Coordinates of C-alpha atoms and ligand atoms in Angstrom, one line a residue:
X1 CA 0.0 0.0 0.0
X2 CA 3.1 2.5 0.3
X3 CA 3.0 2.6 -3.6
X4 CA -0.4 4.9 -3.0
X5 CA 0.9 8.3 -3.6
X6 CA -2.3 10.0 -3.3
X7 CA -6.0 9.4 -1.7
X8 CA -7.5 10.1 -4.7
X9 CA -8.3 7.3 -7.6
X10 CA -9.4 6.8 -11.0
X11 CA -12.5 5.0 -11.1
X12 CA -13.0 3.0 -14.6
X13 CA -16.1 2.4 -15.0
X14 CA -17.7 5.5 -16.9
X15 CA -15.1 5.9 -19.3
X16 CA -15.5 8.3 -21.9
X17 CA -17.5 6.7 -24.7
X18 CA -17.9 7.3 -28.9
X19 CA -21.3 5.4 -29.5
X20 CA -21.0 1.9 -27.9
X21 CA -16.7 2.0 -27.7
X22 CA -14.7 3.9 -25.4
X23 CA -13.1 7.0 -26.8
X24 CA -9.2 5.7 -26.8
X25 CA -7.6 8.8 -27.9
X26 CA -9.9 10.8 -24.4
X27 CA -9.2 7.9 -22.4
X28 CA -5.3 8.0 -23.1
X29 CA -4.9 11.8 -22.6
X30 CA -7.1 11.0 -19.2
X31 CA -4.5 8.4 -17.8
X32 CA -1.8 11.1 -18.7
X33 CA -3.1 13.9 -17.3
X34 CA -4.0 11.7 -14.0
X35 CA -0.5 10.2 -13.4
X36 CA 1.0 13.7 -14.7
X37 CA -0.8 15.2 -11.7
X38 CA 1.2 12.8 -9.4
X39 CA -1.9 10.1 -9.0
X40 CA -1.5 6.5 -9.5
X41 CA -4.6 4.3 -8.5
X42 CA -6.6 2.9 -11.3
X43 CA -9.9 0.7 -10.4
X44 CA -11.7 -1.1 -12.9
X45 CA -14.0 -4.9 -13.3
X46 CA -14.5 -6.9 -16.0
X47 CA -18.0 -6.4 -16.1
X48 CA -17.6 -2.4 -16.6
X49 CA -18.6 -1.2 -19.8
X50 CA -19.3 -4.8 -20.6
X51 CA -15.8 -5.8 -20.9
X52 CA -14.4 -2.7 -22.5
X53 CA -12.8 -0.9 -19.2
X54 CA -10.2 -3.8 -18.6
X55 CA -9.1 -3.9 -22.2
X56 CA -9.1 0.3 -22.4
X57 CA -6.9 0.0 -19.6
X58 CA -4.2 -2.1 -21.4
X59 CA -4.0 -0.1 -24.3
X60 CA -3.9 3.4 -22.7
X61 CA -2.3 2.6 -19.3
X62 CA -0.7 -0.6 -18.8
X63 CA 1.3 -1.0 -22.3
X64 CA 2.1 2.7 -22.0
X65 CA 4.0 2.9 -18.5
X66 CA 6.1 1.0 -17.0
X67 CA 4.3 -1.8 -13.8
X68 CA 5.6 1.0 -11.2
X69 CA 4.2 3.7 -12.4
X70 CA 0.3 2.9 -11.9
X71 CA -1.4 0.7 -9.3
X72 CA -4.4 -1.3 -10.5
X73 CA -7.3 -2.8 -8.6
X74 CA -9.8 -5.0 -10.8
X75 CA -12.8 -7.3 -9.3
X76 CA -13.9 -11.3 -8.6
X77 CA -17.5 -10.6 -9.6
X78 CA -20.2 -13.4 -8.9
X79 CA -21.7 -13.9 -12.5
X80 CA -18.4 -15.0 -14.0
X81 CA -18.0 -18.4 -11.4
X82 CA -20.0 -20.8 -10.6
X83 CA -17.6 -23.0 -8.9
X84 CA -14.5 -22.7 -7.3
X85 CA -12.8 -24.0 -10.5
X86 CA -13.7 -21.6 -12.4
X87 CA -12.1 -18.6 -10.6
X88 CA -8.5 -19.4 -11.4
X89 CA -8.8 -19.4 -15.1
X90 CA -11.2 -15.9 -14.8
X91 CA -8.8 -14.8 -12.7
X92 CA -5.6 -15.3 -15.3
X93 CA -7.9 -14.2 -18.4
X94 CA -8.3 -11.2 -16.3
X95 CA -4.5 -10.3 -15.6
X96 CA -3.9 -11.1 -19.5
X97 CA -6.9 -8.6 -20.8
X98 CA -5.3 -5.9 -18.4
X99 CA -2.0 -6.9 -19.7
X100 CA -0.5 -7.6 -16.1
X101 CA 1.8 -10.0 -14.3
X102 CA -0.3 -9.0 -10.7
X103 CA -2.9 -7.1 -9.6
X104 CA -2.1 -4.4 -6.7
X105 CA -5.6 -5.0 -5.2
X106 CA -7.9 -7.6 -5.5
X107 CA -11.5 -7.4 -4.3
X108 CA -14.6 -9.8 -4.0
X109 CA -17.2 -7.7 -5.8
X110 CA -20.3 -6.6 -4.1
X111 CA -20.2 -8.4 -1.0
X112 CA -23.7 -8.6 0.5
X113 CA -25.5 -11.3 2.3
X114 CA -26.7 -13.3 -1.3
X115 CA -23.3 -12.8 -3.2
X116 CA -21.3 -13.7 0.1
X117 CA -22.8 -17.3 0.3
X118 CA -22.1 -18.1 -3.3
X119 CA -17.8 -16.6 -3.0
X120 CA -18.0 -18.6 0.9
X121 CA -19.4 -22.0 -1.3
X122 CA -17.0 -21.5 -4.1
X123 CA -13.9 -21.2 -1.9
X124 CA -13.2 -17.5 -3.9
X125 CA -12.2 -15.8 -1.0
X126 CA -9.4 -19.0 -0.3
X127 CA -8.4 -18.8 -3.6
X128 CA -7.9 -15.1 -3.5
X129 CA -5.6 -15.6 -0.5
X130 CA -3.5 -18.2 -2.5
X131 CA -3.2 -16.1 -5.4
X132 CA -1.7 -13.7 -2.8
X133 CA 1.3 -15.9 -2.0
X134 CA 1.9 -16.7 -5.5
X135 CA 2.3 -13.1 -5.8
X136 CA -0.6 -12.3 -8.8
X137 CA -2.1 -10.3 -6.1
X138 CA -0.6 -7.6 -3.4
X139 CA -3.5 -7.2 -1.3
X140 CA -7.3 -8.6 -1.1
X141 CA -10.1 -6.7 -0.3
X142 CA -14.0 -6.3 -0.5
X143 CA -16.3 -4.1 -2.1
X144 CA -19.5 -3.6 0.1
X145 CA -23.1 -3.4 -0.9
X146 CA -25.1 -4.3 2.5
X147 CA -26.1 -3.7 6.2
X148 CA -23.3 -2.9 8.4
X149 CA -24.2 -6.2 10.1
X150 CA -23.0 -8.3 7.0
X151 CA -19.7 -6.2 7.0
X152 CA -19.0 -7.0 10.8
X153 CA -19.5 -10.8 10.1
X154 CA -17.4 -10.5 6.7
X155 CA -14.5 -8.8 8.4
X156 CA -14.8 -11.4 11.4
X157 CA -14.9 -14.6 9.2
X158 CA -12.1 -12.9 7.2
X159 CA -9.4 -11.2 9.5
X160 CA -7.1 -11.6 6.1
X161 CA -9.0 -9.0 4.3
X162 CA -6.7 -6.2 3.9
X163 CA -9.2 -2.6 2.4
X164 CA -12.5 -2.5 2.2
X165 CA -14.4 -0.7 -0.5
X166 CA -17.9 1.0 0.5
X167 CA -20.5 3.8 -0.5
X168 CA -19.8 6.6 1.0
X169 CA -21.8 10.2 0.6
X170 CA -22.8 12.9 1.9
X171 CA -26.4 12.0 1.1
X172 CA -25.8 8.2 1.7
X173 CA -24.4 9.3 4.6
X174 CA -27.2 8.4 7.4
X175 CA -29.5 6.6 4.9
X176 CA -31.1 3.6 6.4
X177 CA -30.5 1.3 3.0
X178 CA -26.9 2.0 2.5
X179 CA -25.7 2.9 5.6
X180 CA -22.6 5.1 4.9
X181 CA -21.8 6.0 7.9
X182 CA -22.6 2.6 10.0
X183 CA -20.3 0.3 7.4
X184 CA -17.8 3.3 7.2
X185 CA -17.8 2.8 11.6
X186 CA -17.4 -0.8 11.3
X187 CA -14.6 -0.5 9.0
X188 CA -12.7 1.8 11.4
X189 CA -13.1 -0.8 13.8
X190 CA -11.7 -3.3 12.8
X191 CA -8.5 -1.5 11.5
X192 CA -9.8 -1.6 7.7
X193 CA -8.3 1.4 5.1
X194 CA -11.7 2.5 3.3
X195 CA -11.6 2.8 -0.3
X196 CA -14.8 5.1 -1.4
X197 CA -16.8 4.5 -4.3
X198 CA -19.9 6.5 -5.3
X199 CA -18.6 9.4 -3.8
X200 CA -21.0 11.6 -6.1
X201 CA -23.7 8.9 -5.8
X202 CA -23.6 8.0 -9.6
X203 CA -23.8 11.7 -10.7
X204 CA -26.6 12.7 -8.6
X205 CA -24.7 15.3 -6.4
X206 CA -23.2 17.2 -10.0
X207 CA -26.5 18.5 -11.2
X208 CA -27.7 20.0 -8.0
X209 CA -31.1 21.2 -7.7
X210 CA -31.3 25.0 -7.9
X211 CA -31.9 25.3 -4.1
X212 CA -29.0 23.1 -2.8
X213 CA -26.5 25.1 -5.9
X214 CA -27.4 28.1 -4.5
X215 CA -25.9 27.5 -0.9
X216 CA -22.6 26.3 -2.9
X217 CA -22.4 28.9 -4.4
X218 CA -22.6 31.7 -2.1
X219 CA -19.1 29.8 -0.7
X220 CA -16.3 30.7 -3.1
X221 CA -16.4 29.1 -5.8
X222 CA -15.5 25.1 -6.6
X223 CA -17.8 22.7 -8.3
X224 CA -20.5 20.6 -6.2
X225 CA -18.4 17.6 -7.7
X226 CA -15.2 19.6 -5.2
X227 CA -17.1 19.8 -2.1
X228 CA -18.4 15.9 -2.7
X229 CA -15.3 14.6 -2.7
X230 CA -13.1 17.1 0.1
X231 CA -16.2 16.1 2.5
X232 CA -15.5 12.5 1.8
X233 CA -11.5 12.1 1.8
X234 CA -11.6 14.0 5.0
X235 CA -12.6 11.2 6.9
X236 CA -10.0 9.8 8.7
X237 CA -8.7 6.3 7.3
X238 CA -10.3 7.4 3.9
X239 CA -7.3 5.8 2.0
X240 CA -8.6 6.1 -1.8
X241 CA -11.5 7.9 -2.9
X242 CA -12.6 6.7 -6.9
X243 CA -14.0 8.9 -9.2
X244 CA -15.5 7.5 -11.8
X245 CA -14.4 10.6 -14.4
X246 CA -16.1 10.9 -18.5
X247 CA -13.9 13.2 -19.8
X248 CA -11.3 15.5 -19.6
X249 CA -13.3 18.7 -18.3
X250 CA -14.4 16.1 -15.1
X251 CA -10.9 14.8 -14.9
X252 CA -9.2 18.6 -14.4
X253 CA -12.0 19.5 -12.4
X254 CA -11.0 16.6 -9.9
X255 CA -7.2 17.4 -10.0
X256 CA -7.6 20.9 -9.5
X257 CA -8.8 20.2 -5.6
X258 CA -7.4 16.4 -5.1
X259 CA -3.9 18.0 -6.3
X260 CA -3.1 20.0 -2.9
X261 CA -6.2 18.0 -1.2
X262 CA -7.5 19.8 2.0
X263 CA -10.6 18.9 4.3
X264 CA -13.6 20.9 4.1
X265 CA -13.3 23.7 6.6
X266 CA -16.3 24.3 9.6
X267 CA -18.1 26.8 6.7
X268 CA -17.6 24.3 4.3
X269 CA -18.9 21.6 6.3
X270 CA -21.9 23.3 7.1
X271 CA -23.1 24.5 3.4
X272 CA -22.8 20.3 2.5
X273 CA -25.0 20.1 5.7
X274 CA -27.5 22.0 4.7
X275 CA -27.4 20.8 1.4
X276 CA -27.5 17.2 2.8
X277 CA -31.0 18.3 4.5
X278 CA -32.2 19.7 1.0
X279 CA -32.0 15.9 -0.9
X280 CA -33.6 14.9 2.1
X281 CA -36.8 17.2 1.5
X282 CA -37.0 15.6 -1.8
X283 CA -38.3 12.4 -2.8
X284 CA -35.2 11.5 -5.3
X285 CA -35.1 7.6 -6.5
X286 CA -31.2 6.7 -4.9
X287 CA -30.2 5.2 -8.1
X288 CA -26.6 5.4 -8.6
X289 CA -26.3 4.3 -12.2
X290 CA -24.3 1.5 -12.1
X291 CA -26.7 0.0 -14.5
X292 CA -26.0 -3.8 -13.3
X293 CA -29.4 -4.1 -13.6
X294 CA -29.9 -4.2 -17.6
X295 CA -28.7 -7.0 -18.6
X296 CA -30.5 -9.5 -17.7
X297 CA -33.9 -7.4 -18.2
X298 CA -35.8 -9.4 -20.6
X299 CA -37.7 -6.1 -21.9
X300 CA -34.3 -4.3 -22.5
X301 CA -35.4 -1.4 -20.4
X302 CA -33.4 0.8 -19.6
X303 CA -33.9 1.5 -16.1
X304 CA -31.4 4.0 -15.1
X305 CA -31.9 6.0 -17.2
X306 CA -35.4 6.0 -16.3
X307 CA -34.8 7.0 -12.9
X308 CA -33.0 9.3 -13.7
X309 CA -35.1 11.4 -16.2
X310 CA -37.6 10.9 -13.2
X311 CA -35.3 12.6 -10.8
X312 CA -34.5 15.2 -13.3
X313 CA -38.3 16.0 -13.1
X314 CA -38.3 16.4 -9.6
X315 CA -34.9 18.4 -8.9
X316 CA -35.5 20.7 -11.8
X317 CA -39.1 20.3 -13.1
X318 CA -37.7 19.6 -16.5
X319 CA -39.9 19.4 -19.0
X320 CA -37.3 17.7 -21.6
X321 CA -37.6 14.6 -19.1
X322 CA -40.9 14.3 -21.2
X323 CA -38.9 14.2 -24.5
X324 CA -36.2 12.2 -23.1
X325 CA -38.8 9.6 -22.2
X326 CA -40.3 9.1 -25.5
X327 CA -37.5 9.7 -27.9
X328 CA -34.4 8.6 -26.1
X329 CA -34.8 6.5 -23.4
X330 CA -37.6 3.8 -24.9
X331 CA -39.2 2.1 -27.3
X332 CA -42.2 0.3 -28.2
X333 CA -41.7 -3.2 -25.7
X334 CA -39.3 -0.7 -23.7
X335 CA -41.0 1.5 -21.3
X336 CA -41.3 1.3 -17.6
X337 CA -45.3 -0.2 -18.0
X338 CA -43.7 -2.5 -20.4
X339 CA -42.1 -4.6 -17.1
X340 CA -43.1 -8.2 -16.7
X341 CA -42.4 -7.8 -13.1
X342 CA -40.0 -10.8 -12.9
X343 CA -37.6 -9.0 -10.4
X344 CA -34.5 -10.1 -12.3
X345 CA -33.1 -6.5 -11.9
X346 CA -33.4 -6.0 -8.2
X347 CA -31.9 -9.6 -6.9
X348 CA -28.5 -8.0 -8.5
X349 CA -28.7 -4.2 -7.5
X350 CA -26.7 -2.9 -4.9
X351 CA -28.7 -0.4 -3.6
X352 CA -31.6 -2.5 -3.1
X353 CA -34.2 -0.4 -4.8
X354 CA -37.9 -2.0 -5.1
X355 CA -37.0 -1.1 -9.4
X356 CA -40.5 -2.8 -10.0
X357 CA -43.0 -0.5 -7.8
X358 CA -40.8 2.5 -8.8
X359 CA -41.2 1.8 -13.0
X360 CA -44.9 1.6 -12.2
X361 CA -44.4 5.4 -10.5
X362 CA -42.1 6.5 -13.8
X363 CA -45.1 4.6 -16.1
X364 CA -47.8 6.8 -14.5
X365 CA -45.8 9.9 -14.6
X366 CA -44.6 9.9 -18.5
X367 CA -47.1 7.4 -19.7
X368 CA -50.2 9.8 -18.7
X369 CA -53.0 9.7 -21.6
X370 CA -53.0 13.2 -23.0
X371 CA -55.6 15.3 -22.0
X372 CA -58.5 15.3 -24.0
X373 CA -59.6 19.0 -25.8
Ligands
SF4_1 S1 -38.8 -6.8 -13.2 FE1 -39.2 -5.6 -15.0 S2 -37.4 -4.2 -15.2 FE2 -36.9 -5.8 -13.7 S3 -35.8 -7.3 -15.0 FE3 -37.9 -8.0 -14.9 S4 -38.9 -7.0 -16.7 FE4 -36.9 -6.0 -16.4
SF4_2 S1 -31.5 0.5 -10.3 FE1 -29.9 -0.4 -9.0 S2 -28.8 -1.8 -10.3 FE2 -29.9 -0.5 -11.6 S3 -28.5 1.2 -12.2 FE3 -29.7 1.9 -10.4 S4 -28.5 1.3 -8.6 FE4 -27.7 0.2 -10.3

């Protein structure tokens, strides 16, 4: 872990995108403005951007620089084992995509009570350990999605585990579902360097409503994306906060405060507060965009981006959600009232949203009959 050179990380999994491929020529000046700025953590999976963050990664990062010059996290998720022979050869086709002889970090991917069972079954967390010794791996770790409760047993039944990754906002903070703070406690507890993901809550704390922008902005001056992160990595044993960047205008944004990083100050602190109260005054869906949820939808629908024209509606009464809804974001067989209410999506999301009772709320707002004359 001393090879960390700052707590700030680059989180792959929103890369910036040309239609359905990742925009190389961005993604390359990305890394090189990143590790330019004195950074060096990298965090990807191979299920982000359906296989195309792992392999961007090799050709702008890891057959560009030299093995010292970067450190590289990437993922055991659950849908690519289903027994414990199977992880060894994922594993390996894993290092080879990413063009690596070892991964710095290693983590069991969204750990929750479900996903737990199936890596305790399949041995993957034994495994990992082993892979450890042979040297493919530095350290092992989890990434969280659950009650604090599950991360207490986790961390018990696994003393080896070395970081944990959680979600951690200033909105998530005290939420009951996600539990910021609570997992954030445990990890303190029991000695665990915190790696933070969601750190923006999937976008949701750039486009601030109008109310909440305005008490930003009567500090002096830095984007809502600044104060986002500065509240975050000021928690002590915050080793690595991700930020899953787009493009280059994001990715300066983030050095410009992460450069010189310094905590939010007691007037700082208490403009996010208040801010923190207004998201609470509004009934926002918590989706954070991850979009594990759409592939296995047998209606193809696309329900982030649902959710998210439906937020849009309620932060900024936006009227385009309207068009976004019919022209963008559907299709005939598509839309929310198209759901066969199997429940597919929400066994694999991490935030645990009820995603079929809330398409029936997006159906009846954008799917209203127009008024008769
Ligand atoms: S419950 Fe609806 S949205 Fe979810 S996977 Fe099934 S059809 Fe798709
Ligand atoms: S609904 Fe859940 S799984 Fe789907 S994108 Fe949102 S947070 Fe992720």
């Amino acid at each position: 872990m001393d090879r960390i050179k700052k707590n700030f990380g680059f989180g792959c999994m929103r890369l910036p995108m040309i239609g359905e491929e990742v925009d190389i020529e961005q993604t390359k000046q990305m890394v090189d403005a990143f590790l330019d700025a004195g950074f060096n953590y990298f965090d990807t999976a191979h299920g982000y951007i359906q296989g195309k963050s792992e392999k961007a990664l090799k050709t702008c990062l890891t057959s560009r620089y030299p093995r010292e010059k970067y450190i590289l996290t990437d993922k055991l998720t659950a849908n690519y084992f289903k027994t414990e022979a199977d992880i060894r050869p994922f594993f390996e086709s894993q290092l080879k995509i990413c063009g690596v002889e070892y991964f710095d970090f290693y983590l069991m991917h969204a750990q929750g009570l479900v996903n737990y069972d199936h890596f305790k079954e399949c041995r993957a967390y034994e495994t990992a350990f082993e892979l450890k010794k042979e040297g493919k791996i530095r350290h092992v770790g989890i990434s969280f999605h659950d009650r604090a409760e599950v991360l207490e047993r986790i961390l018990t039944e696994y003393p080896e585990i070395e970081v944990v990754q959680i979600q951690f906002n200033y909105v998530d903070y005290d939420d009951p579902a996600v539990q910021s703070r609570k997992c954030y406690e445990v990890c303190r507890k029991f000695n665990k360097p915190v790696i933070v993901m969601e750190p923006v809550k999937g976008g949701n704390l750039v486009n601030l409503p109008e109310d909440a922008k305005a008490v930003l902005e009567d500090l002096h001056g830095g984007s809502p994306v600044s104060y986002a992160i500065r509240f975050v990595a000021g928690f002590p044993g915050m080793m690595m906060v991700l930020s899953g960047m787009s493009n280059m205008e994001q990715m300066q944004d983030n050095i410009s405060f992460m450069r010189d990083f310094k905590p939010l100050d007691e007037t700082e602190r208490a403009a996010v507060e208040k801010v923190q109260e207004i998201f609470h005054s509004k009934d926002l869906i918590p989706c954070t965009a991850c979009r594990y949820c759409t592939d296995g939808c047998p209606k193809h629908i696309s329900i982030p981006d649902l959710f998210a024209i439906m937020n849009a509606k309620q932060i900024h009464h936006d009227w385009n959600a309207d068009c976004y809804y019919e022209d963008v974001h559907t299709a005939p067989g598509r839309k929310a009232s198209d759901c066969l209410k199997c429940g597919k999506c929400e066994k694999v999301c991490p935030q645990h949203l009820p995603i079929r009772k809330l398409l029936e709320q997006v159906a009846a707002e954008f799917e209203k009959a127009p008024a008769a004359n």
